[in-house]
Tab-separated table of C-alpha atoms in Angstrom:
chain	number	residue	atom	x	y	z
A	1	MET	CA	8.736	-17.404	-23.301
A	2	ASN	CA	6.937	-19.648	-20.623
A	3	ALA	CA	3.311	-19.679	-20.166
A	4	TYR	CA	3.181	-17.658	-17.092
A	5	ASN	CA	5.205	-14.631	-18.702
A	6	GLU	CA	2.711	-14.670	-21.616
A	7	ALA	CA	-0.064	-14.643	-19.582
A	8	ILE	CA	1.019	-11.547	-17.739
A	9	GLU	CA	2.627	-10.120	-20.662
A	10	TYR	CA	-1.078	-10.467	-22.328
A	11	LEU	CA	-3.041	-8.860	-18.899
A	12	TYR	CA	-0.246	-5.664	-19.262
A	13	THR	CA	-0.489	-5.174	-23.009
A	14	ARG	CA	-4.081	-5.918	-23.346
A	15	LEU	CA	-5.566	-4.089	-20.368
A	16	PRO	CA	-5.519	-0.352	-19.660
A	17	MET	CA	-2.985	-0.051	-16.760
A	18	PHE	CA	-2.975	2.601	-14.154
A	19	THR	CA	0.345	2.562	-13.068
A	20	ARG	CA	1.275	2.784	-16.350
A	21	ASP	CA	-1.218	4.854	-18.246
A	22	GLY	CA	-2.423	7.052	-15.541
A	23	ALA	CA	-5.912	8.444	-15.176
A	24	SER	CA	-7.478	7.048	-18.568
A	25	ALA	CA	-6.974	3.408	-17.070
A	26	PHE	CA	-9.213	4.439	-14.155
A	27	LYS	CA	-12.765	3.516	-14.492
A	28	LYS	CA	-15.349	5.670	-13.022
A	29	ASP	CA	-17.803	2.625	-11.947
A	30	LEU	CA	-18.044	-0.781	-10.717
A	31	ASP	CA	-19.885	-1.962	-13.635
A	32	ASN	CA	-17.179	-4.221	-15.334
A	33	THR	CA	-16.062	-5.680	-11.769
A	34	ILE	CA	-19.564	-6.806	-11.246
A	35	LYS	CA	-19.887	-8.225	-14.536
A	36	LEU	CA	-16.573	-10.048	-14.493
A	37	CYS	CA	-17.363	-11.449	-10.682
A	38	ALA	CA	-21.147	-12.344	-12.078
A	39	ALA	CA	-19.338	-14.832	-14.639
A	40	LEU	CA	-17.263	-16.328	-11.923
A	41	ASP	CA	-20.405	-16.858	-10.082
A	42	ASN	CA	-19.484	-14.306	-7.679
A	43	PRO	CA	-16.695	-15.728	-5.508
A	44	GLN	CA	-16.485	-12.902	-3.638
A	45	ARG	CA	-19.919	-13.254	-1.716
A	46	LYS	CA	-18.218	-16.982	-0.572
A	47	PHE	CA	-15.783	-15.787	2.353
A	48	LYS	CA	-15.152	-13.078	5.139
A	49	THR	CA	-13.927	-10.284	4.114
A	50	LEU	CA	-12.034	-7.027	5.793
A	51	HIS	CA	-12.166	-3.774	3.918
A	52	ILE	CA	-8.954	-1.258	4.042
A	53	ALA	CA	-9.008	2.259	2.476
A	54	GLY	CA	-6.800	5.405	3.210
A	55	THR	CA	-4.342	7.585	1.609
A	56	ASN	CA	-1.367	6.151	3.655
A	57	GLY	CA	-0.804	3.368	5.730
A	58	LYS	CA	-3.759	1.080	3.976
A	59	GLY	CA	-0.693	-1.160	2.700
A	60	SER	CA	0.904	-1.545	6.014
A	61	THR	CA	-2.652	-1.816	7.826
A	62	SER	CA	-3.717	-4.685	5.204
A	63	HIS	CA	-0.265	-6.558	5.975
A	64	MET	CA	-0.582	-6.338	9.689
A	65	LEU	CA	-3.784	-7.638	10.202
A	66	ALA	CA	-3.731	-10.493	7.523
A	67	ALA	CA	-0.400	-11.303	9.854
A	68	ILE	CA	-2.155	-11.243	12.736
A	69	LEU	CA	-5.275	-13.772	11.386
A	70	ALA	CA	-2.744	-15.923	10.052
A	71	GLU	CA	-0.908	-16.159	13.683
A	72	ALA	CA	-4.593	-16.691	14.908
A	73	GLY	CA	-4.738	-19.709	12.614
A	74	TYR	CA	-7.245	-18.268	10.366
A	75	LYS	CA	-6.567	-19.327	6.544
A	76	THR	CA	-5.749	-15.534	5.409
A	77	GLY	CA	-6.267	-13.938	1.990
A	78	LEU	CA	-4.256	-11.011	1.182
A	79	TYR	CA	-4.969	-8.745	-1.770
A	80	THR	CA	-3.061	-5.536	-2.073
A	81	SER	CA	-1.436	-3.158	-4.845
A	82	PRO	CA	0.721	-2.264	-6.515
A	83	HIS	CA	3.501	-5.071	-6.636
A	84	LEU	CA	7.023	-4.156	-6.547
A	85	LEU	CA	8.360	-7.215	-8.199
A	86	ASP	CA	6.327	-10.006	-8.709
A	87	PHE	CA	2.534	-9.617	-9.992
A	88	ARG	CA	1.808	-12.444	-7.610
A	89	GLU	CA	2.653	-10.021	-4.604
A	90	ARG	CA	-0.858	-8.789	-5.023
A	91	ILE	CA	-2.700	-12.179	-4.373
A	92	ARG	CA	-1.440	-14.108	-1.321
A	93	VAL	CA	-2.770	-16.590	1.047
A	94	ASN	CA	-0.928	-16.877	4.410
A	95	GLY	CA	1.805	-14.654	2.836
A	96	GLN	CA	2.163	-17.296	0.154
A	97	LEU	CA	2.173	-15.683	-3.596
A	98	CYS	CA	-0.597	-16.871	-5.585
A	99	GLU	CA	0.881	-19.869	-7.971
A	100	LYS	CA	1.945	-19.157	-11.479
A	101	GLU	CA	-0.500	-22.348	-12.776
A	102	PHE	CA	-3.449	-20.561	-11.442
A	103	ILE	CA	-2.672	-17.024	-13.057
A	104	VAL	CA	-2.285	-19.170	-16.501
A	105	GLY	CA	-5.233	-21.111	-15.783
A	106	PHE	CA	-7.429	-18.170	-15.427
A	107	VAL	CA	-6.133	-15.975	-18.225
A	108	ASN	CA	-6.782	-19.262	-20.871
A	109	THR	CA	-9.914	-20.109	-19.274
A	110	HIS	CA	-11.482	-16.405	-19.331
A	111	ARG	CA	-9.682	-15.042	-22.089
A	112	GLU	CA	-13.223	-14.805	-23.969
A	113	LEU	CA	-14.673	-13.460	-20.929
A	114	ILE	CA	-11.635	-10.467	-20.736
A	115	GLU	CA	-12.053	-9.704	-24.373
A	116	GLU	CA	-15.839	-8.961	-24.459
A	117	VAL	CA	-15.797	-6.987	-21.034
A	118	SER	CA	-12.485	-5.156	-21.927
A	119	PRO	CA	-11.825	-4.629	-18.329
A	120	SER	CA	-8.678	-2.355	-16.641
A	121	PHE	CA	-5.700	-4.266	-15.456
A	122	PHE	CA	-7.100	-3.525	-12.052
A	123	GLU	CA	-10.414	-4.723	-12.681
A	124	ILE	CA	-9.278	-8.066	-14.003
A	125	THR	CA	-6.740	-8.670	-11.204
A	126	VAL	CA	-9.165	-7.841	-8.523
A	127	ALA	CA	-11.708	-10.426	-10.124
A	128	MET	CA	-9.010	-13.151	-10.335
A	129	ALA	CA	-7.992	-12.643	-6.414
A	130	PHE	CA	-11.795	-13.208	-5.420
A	131	ASP	CA	-11.500	-16.169	-7.552
A	132	TYR	CA	-8.155	-17.626	-6.313
A	133	PHE	CA	-9.181	-17.111	-2.471
A	134	GLU	CA	-12.828	-18.844	-3.067
A	135	LYS	CA	-10.901	-21.663	-4.744
A	136	ASN	CA	-8.669	-22.136	-1.854
A	137	LYS	CA	-11.287	-21.740	0.771
A	138	VAL	CA	-9.689	-18.952	2.677
A	139	ASP	CA	-11.506	-18.073	6.541
A	140	ILE	CA	-10.996	-14.674	5.671
A	141	ALA	CA	-9.500	-12.118	2.959
A	142	VAL	CA	-8.260	-8.592	3.547
A	143	ILE	CA	-8.626	-6.631	0.724
A	144	GLU	CA	-6.675	-3.383	-0.056
A	145	VAL	CA	-8.426	-0.735	-1.770
A	146	GLY	CA	-6.679	0.370	-5.298
A	147	LEU	CA	-7.505	4.426	-5.361
A	148	GLY	CA	-10.369	6.029	-3.445
A	149	GLY	CA	-12.879	3.707	-2.475
A	150	ARG	CA	-16.081	4.307	-3.739
A	151	LEU	CA	-15.686	3.569	-7.217
A	152	ASP	CA	-12.372	1.445	-6.788
A	153	SER	CA	-13.089	-2.274	-8.197
A	154	THR	CA	-12.641	-3.825	-4.695
A	155	ASN	CA	-15.914	-2.048	-3.467
A	156	ILE	CA	-18.377	-4.981	-4.618
A	157	ILE	CA	-17.631	-6.560	-1.433
A	158	GLN	CA	-19.633	-7.209	1.508
A	159	PRO	CA	-16.995	-7.129	4.539
A	160	LEU	CA	-17.654	-7.842	8.337
A	161	LEU	CA	-15.659	-4.726	8.812
A	162	SER	CA	-14.295	-1.406	6.823
A	163	VAL	CA	-11.113	0.244	8.029
A	164	ILE	CA	-10.108	3.798	6.856
A	165	THR	CA	-6.468	4.486	7.511
A	166	ASN	CA	-5.844	8.628	6.855
A	167	ILE	CA	-6.811	10.907	4.588
A	168	GLY	CA	-4.266	13.320	2.700
A	169	PHE	CA	-3.319	14.753	-0.836
A	170	ASP	CA	-2.836	12.062	-3.437
A	171	HIS	CA	-4.399	11.389	-6.894
A	172	MET	CA	-6.518	14.817	-6.687
A	173	ASN	CA	-6.977	14.776	-10.909
A	174	LEU	CA	-9.355	11.586	-9.528
A	175	LEU	CA	-10.464	12.007	-6.151
A	176	GLY	CA	-10.952	15.580	-5.370
A	177	ASN	CA	-9.051	18.691	-4.541
A	178	THR	CA	-9.929	19.230	-0.569
A	179	LEU	CA	-9.706	16.486	1.944
A	180	ALA	CA	-13.148	16.513	2.543
A	181	GLU	CA	-13.594	15.489	-1.278
A	182	ILE	CA	-11.217	13.005	-0.768
A	183	ALA	CA	-12.590	11.603	2.345
A	184	ALA	CA	-15.960	11.365	0.548
A	185	GLU	CA	-14.421	9.094	-1.803
A	186	LYS	CA	-12.621	7.058	0.628
A	187	ALA	CA	-16.299	7.050	2.979
A	188	GLY	CA	-17.444	5.073	0.056
A	189	ILE	CA	-16.686	2.002	1.232
A	190	ILE	CA	-18.893	2.345	4.506
A	191	LYS	CA	-21.272	-0.240	4.127
A	192	ARG	CA	-25.068	-0.709	5.799
A	193	ASN	CA	-24.805	-1.805	9.671
A	194	THR	CA	-21.103	-2.799	9.143
A	195	PRO	CA	-18.789	-1.312	11.646
A	196	VAL	CA	-15.923	0.934	10.154
A	197	VAL	CA	-12.978	1.979	12.049
A	198	ILE	CA	-11.139	5.357	11.270
A	199	SER	CA	-7.618	5.271	12.126
A	200	GLU	CA	-6.781	9.260	12.902
A	201	TYR	CA	-9.217	11.258	13.683
A	202	ALA	CA	-8.631	14.807	11.791
A	203	GLU	CA	-11.088	17.947	12.000
A	204	GLU	CA	-11.433	18.349	8.273
A	205	THR	CA	-12.611	14.996	7.553
A	206	ALA	CA	-14.084	13.453	10.552
A	207	ALA	CA	-17.913	15.033	9.701
A	208	VAL	CA	-17.541	13.262	6.545
A	209	PHE	CA	-17.123	9.989	7.884
A	210	LEU	CA	-19.867	10.486	10.661
A	211	ASP	CA	-22.386	11.459	8.003
A	212	LYS	CA	-22.047	8.716	6.047
A	213	ALA	CA	-21.923	6.218	8.835
A	214	ALA	CA	-25.315	7.924	10.216
A	215	ILE	CA	-26.808	6.940	6.502
A	216	GLU	CA	-25.652	3.755	6.867
A	217	HIS	CA	-26.277	2.860	9.938
A	218	ALA	CA	-22.624	1.458	10.432
A	219	PRO	CA	-21.260	1.685	13.944
A	220	ILE	CA	-18.329	3.881	13.658
A	221	GLN	CA	-15.183	4.154	16.088
A	222	PHE	CA	-12.270	6.453	15.823
A	223	ALA	CA	-8.831	4.505	16.673
A	224	SER	CA	-7.177	7.541	18.200
A	225	ASP	CA	-10.523	7.713	20.719
A	226	ASN	CA	-9.615	4.328	21.972
A	227	TYR	CA	-5.999	4.038	21.988
A	228	GLU	CA	-3.186	6.474	22.409
A	229	THR	CA	-0.256	5.197	20.650
A	230	LYS	CA	3.237	6.334	21.128
A	231	MET	CA	6.875	5.721	20.007
A	232	LEU	CA	9.265	4.061	22.723
A	233	GLY	CA	12.510	3.554	20.345
A	234	VAL	CA	13.652	2.015	17.406
A	235	ASP	CA	16.920	-0.026	16.756
A	236	GLN	CA	18.027	-2.262	13.770
A	237	ASP	CA	15.486	-4.769	14.233
A	238	TYR	CA	11.972	-3.056	15.932
A	239	LEU	CA	10.304	-0.472	16.334
A	240	THR	CA	8.955	-0.349	19.939
A	241	VAL	CA	5.480	1.072	20.339
A	242	GLN	CA	3.397	2.294	23.743
A	243	ALA	CA	-0.403	1.452	23.205
A	244	ARG	CA	-2.679	2.861	26.071
A	245	ASP	CA	-6.519	1.828	25.961
A	246	THR	CA	-9.184	4.252	27.644
A	247	ALA	CA	-9.500	1.815	30.810
A	248	GLY	CA	-5.719	2.994	31.285
A	249	HIS	CA	-4.344	-0.915	29.932
A	250	SER	CA	-1.031	-0.209	28.244
A	251	ALA	CA	0.990	-2.682	26.376
A	252	ASP	CA	4.608	-2.207	24.486
A	253	TYR	CA	4.445	-3.761	20.681
A	254	GLN	CA	7.502	-4.545	18.820
A	255	LEU	CA	7.159	-3.986	14.970
A	256	ASP	CA	9.234	-5.244	12.281
A	257	LEU	CA	8.007	-2.287	10.035
A	258	LYS	CA	10.136	0.532	11.766
A	259	GLY	CA	8.845	3.559	9.700
A	260	SER	CA	7.590	6.075	12.571
A	261	TYR	CA	4.022	6.105	10.796
A	262	GLN	CA	3.531	2.462	12.135
A	263	VAL	CA	2.486	4.244	15.625
A	264	LYS	CA	-0.420	5.960	13.884
A	265	ASN	CA	-1.555	2.725	12.141
A	266	LEU	CA	-1.211	0.581	15.419
A	267	ALA	CA	-3.811	2.110	16.731
A	268	GLY	CA	-6.130	1.330	13.654
A	269	VAL	CA	-4.730	-2.130	13.901
A	270	LEU	CA	-5.627	-2.805	17.586
A	271	LEU	CA	-9.299	-1.592	17.316
A	272	ALA	CA	-10.046	-3.576	14.172
A	273	VAL	CA	-8.717	-7.041	16.446
A	274	ASP	CA	-11.028	-5.386	19.071
A	275	GLU	CA	-13.950	-5.513	16.582
A	276	LEU	CA	-13.229	-8.720	15.031
A	277	ARG	CA	-12.866	-10.421	18.396
A	278	GLN	CA	-16.561	-8.782	19.286
A	279	GLN	CA	-17.300	-10.591	15.946
A	280	GLY	CA	-16.101	-14.225	17.249
A	281	PHE	CA	-12.787	-14.284	16.448
A	282	GLU	CA	-10.158	-15.844	18.625
A	283	ILE	CA	-7.070	-13.624	18.483
A	284	SER	CA	-5.215	-13.503	21.645
A	285	ASP	CA	-2.961	-10.921	22.932
A	286	GLN	CA	-0.161	-13.547	21.999
A	287	HIS	CA	-1.361	-13.653	18.433
A	288	VAL	CA	-1.025	-9.706	17.823
A	289	HIS	CA	2.620	-9.590	19.683
A	290	GLN	CA	3.936	-12.203	17.891
A	291	ALA	CA	2.396	-11.527	14.406
A	292	LEU	CA	3.706	-7.544	14.605
A	293	LYS	CA	6.993	-8.816	15.334
A	294	ASN	CA	6.991	-10.773	11.965
A	295	VAL	CA	4.881	-8.935	9.472
A	296	GLN	CA	7.633	-8.907	6.872
A	297	ALA	CA	8.421	-12.806	6.843
A	298	THR	CA	4.511	-13.658	7.531
A	299	THR	CA	3.387	-11.036	4.742
A	300	GLY	CA	6.381	-10.520	2.101
A	301	ILE	CA	5.839	-6.801	2.412
A	302	GLN	CA	8.411	-4.867	1.303
A	303	GLY	CA	9.246	-1.122	0.576
A	304	ARG	CA	8.005	0.425	4.027
A	305	TRP	CA	11.085	2.404	5.539
A	306	GLN	CA	13.344	-0.854	4.806
A	307	GLN	CA	16.855	-1.362	5.451
A	308	LEU	CA	18.143	-2.938	2.146
A	309	SER	CA	22.230	-2.961	3.302
A	310	LYS	CA	24.138	-1.556	6.356
A	311	ASP	CA	27.412	-0.557	4.299
A	312	PRO	CA	26.688	1.055	1.905
A	313	PHE	CA	23.665	1.908	4.216
A	314	ILE	CA	20.743	2.059	2.367
A	315	ILE	CA	16.932	2.582	3.005
A	316	CYS	CA	13.887	2.673	0.808
A	317	ASP	CA	10.273	3.853	1.287
A	318	THR	CA	7.444	4.119	-1.229
A	319	GLY	CA	5.781	7.372	0.691
A	320	HIS	CA	5.115	9.558	-1.974
A	321	ASN	CA	2.833	12.159	-1.251
A	322	GLU	CA	2.641	15.090	1.163
A	323	ASP	CA	1.892	12.884	4.196
A	324	GLY	CA	3.983	9.910	3.108
A	325	ILE	CA	7.007	12.443	2.830
A	326	HIS	CA	6.664	13.994	5.717
A	327	GLU	CA	6.375	10.572	7.706
A	328	VAL	CA	9.871	10.130	5.351
A	329	LEU	CA	11.497	13.212	6.668
A	330	LYS	CA	10.370	12.362	10.176
A	331	ASN	CA	12.298	8.855	9.920
A	332	LEU	CA	15.117	10.545	8.334
A	333	ALA	CA	15.508	13.014	11.543
A	334	THR	CA	15.629	9.512	13.931
A	335	THR	CA	18.384	8.228	11.494
A	336	ALA	CA	22.213	8.847	12.280
A	337	TYR	CA	24.202	9.615	9.063
A	338	ASP	CA	26.574	12.663	7.996
A	339	LYS	CA	25.561	12.760	4.184
A	340	LEU	CA	22.419	11.971	2.706
A	341	HIS	CA	22.391	10.777	-1.330
A	342	PHE	CA	18.697	11.074	-2.188
A	343	VAL	CA	17.996	8.442	-5.462
A	344	ILE	CA	14.325	9.813	-6.643
A	345	GLY	CA	11.905	9.639	-9.189
A	346	ALA	CA	8.391	10.609	-9.817
A	347	MET	CA	5.187	10.344	-11.988
A	348	ARG	CA	4.392	12.821	-14.777
A	349	ASP	CA	0.589	13.312	-12.771
A	350	LYS	CA	1.701	14.126	-9.495
A	351	ASP	CA	1.541	17.315	-8.178
A	352	LEU	CA	4.958	18.167	-6.951
A	353	SER	CA	4.236	20.794	-5.037
A	354	HIS	CA	3.036	18.523	-2.288
A	355	MET	CA	6.444	16.779	-2.390
A	356	LEU	CA	9.353	19.175	-3.323
A	357	PRO	CA	9.249	21.889	-1.150
A	358	TYR	CA	9.173	19.808	1.823
A	359	LEU	CA	12.784	17.652	0.844
A	360	PRO	CA	15.922	18.226	2.833
A	361	LYS	CA	18.054	20.902	1.050
A	362	ASP	CA	21.280	19.844	1.853
A	363	ALA	CA	20.950	16.174	0.459
A	364	THR	CA	22.613	15.367	-2.931
A	365	TYR	CA	19.792	14.370	-5.206
A	366	TYR	CA	20.024	11.716	-8.004
A	367	PHE	CA	17.018	12.251	-10.322
A	368	SER	CA	15.802	9.572	-12.409
A	369	ALA	CA	12.982	8.111	-14.277
A	370	PRO	CA	11.211	4.823	-13.841
A	371	ASP	CA	11.083	2.733	-16.782
A	372	MET	CA	7.306	3.496	-17.609
A	373	PRO	CA	5.364	5.611	-19.900
A	374	ARG	CA	3.827	7.474	-16.658
A	375	ALA	CA	7.020	8.631	-15.353
A	376	MET	CA	8.205	12.150	-15.612
A	377	PRO	CA	11.585	12.865	-17.412
A	378	SER	CA	14.255	12.925	-14.843
A	379	GLU	CA	15.594	16.091	-16.662
A	380	GLU	CA	11.966	17.827	-15.955
A	381	LEU	CA	12.214	16.329	-12.542
A	382	ARG	CA	15.657	17.980	-11.930
A	383	LYS	CA	14.511	21.291	-12.992
A	384	GLU	CA	11.111	21.773	-10.926
A	385	ALA	CA	13.220	20.642	-8.088
A	386	MET	CA	15.744	23.244	-8.583
A	387	GLU	CA	13.336	25.841	-8.006
A	388	PHE	CA	12.609	24.364	-4.334
A	389	GLY	CA	16.466	24.662	-3.798
A	390	LEU	CA	17.337	20.882	-4.584
A	391	THR	CA	20.345	19.700	-6.546
A	392	GLY	CA	22.098	17.128	-7.972
A	393	LEU	CA	22.034	15.550	-11.457
A	394	ASP	CA	19.678	13.575	-13.708
A	395	TYR	CA	20.326	10.358	-14.907
A	396	ALA	CA	18.740	8.244	-17.705
A	397	SER	CA	17.570	5.734	-15.430
A	398	VAL	CA	16.956	4.591	-11.921
A	399	GLY	CA	19.939	2.017	-12.139
A	400	ALA	CA	22.398	4.764	-13.393
A	401	ALA	CA	21.066	7.216	-10.727
A	402	PHE	CA	21.127	4.335	-8.007
A	403	ASP	CA	24.735	3.602	-9.490
A	404	ALA	CA	25.967	6.883	-9.072
A	405	ALA	CA	24.605	7.637	-5.546
A	406	LYS	CA	26.812	4.177	-4.478
A	407	GLU	CA	29.900	5.578	-6.259
A	408	ALA	CA	30.014	8.985	-4.254
A	409	TYR	CA	28.927	7.037	-0.828
A	410	GLN	CA	31.338	7.218	1.751
A	411	GLN	CA	31.272	5.534	5.390
A	412	GLY	CA	28.901	7.472	7.718
A	413	ASN	CA	26.582	8.506	4.849
A	414	LEU	CA	22.941	7.533	3.835
A	415	ILE	CA	21.386	6.696	0.671
A	416	PHE	CA	17.755	6.769	0.534
A	417	VAL	CA	15.708	5.510	-2.215
A	418	GLY	CA	11.777	7.326	-2.770
A	419	GLY	CA	9.452	9.444	-4.295
A	420	SER	CA	7.897	6.644	-5.859
A	421	ASN	CA	6.728	3.273	-5.664
A	422	PHE	CA	8.568	2.318	-8.957
A	423	VAL	CA	11.858	3.845	-8.236
A	424	VAL	CA	11.982	1.556	-5.107
A	425	ALA	CA	10.840	-1.588	-7.150
A	426	GLU	CA	13.609	-1.141	-9.904
A	427	VAL	CA	16.155	-0.462	-6.936
A	428	LEU	CA	14.777	-3.849	-5.173
A	429	ALA	CA	14.696	-5.920	-8.199
A	430	ARG	CA	18.386	-4.682	-9.386
A	431	LEU	CA	19.577	-5.745	-5.364
A	432	THR	CA	17.544	-8.900	-5.739
A	433	GLN	CA	19.552	-9.836	-8.948
A	434	GLU	CA	22.585	-8.998	-7.634
């Protein structure tokens, strides 16, 4: 076993981990993160940051903004979670994964601190990312919230700008049962005198953001008031979106992230760029156009309406809550196929009533359980799905379900992989090995 694997294994086994353990790993305050960063001499205060929260779209928005800043010539850090294949996906500079040596060095140097503070996996990862960005002297880092906002470990930064993408039902056991309650948690990233961009205006949540912004004297703008975006078309390579501003100027953007939900995300991204320009960043229209065409190559983002192969025709998407599933269905509706094979899995703590009722009843389902304690057993998932008229067999693993779907596949069919980040991750890992 090499030193890197040992360091990662130490972090995984030693520390409570939300993706594995669920709610018990979610720390309800910022104390540990503050302690860790203080011991590291508060690296997060030594570089500029953008802070991105939201139920859906925060990952895509973070990657798009990081791609634009890098294209404009800024040395750009990007912190996101969870990772799909490699822990180092969480911490990147100009798209490059953080070096294995850094992680080994960090764990070895700070083991005593880790033992003393006993942080969660997420808390130590955030501190590690801040330390890495400071040591790499980034010009700016795009920091994606892990969960919620107010109590998320990332919320110790003082950003130049906060962005909140959308509010939907997810993690209700931790964030609240109404959209307003969930919005209040996300609004926790709005800082004093710091501009905030809200990507989507929604009746139920707008007042929550406006009230919090007023308390903090934070200038607030809704992207949908500033940009009208509409999908013009999608082909094998790009999603084409038209954006029109309030002055009536319009431009067409080609995005290599081809999910229809990027149409909403784009408005927030464009308004965030306008705000950065006002703060002195030199970002040309050309930088924006070029970056959006190459987000995957620039940042390494995966799992957003991603085509994995043409024959068999396989697409994956990490959407796993009500809004995410609605977007998946929108994309399926614009995709040509004659029969759908749906490889699916879910976590035990997911409220499936926000997902299963919306799934297509004419698909064949391959119910699976990702290889982690938090996963819902595939047989249980199949039984719940049956109540909503979804039929198929359950399989012992994601790999077995995926193999069965490929075996049943015929020309003109589509295999879709989704329902959970972890189902997508296992299929991506499998295809990478092959």
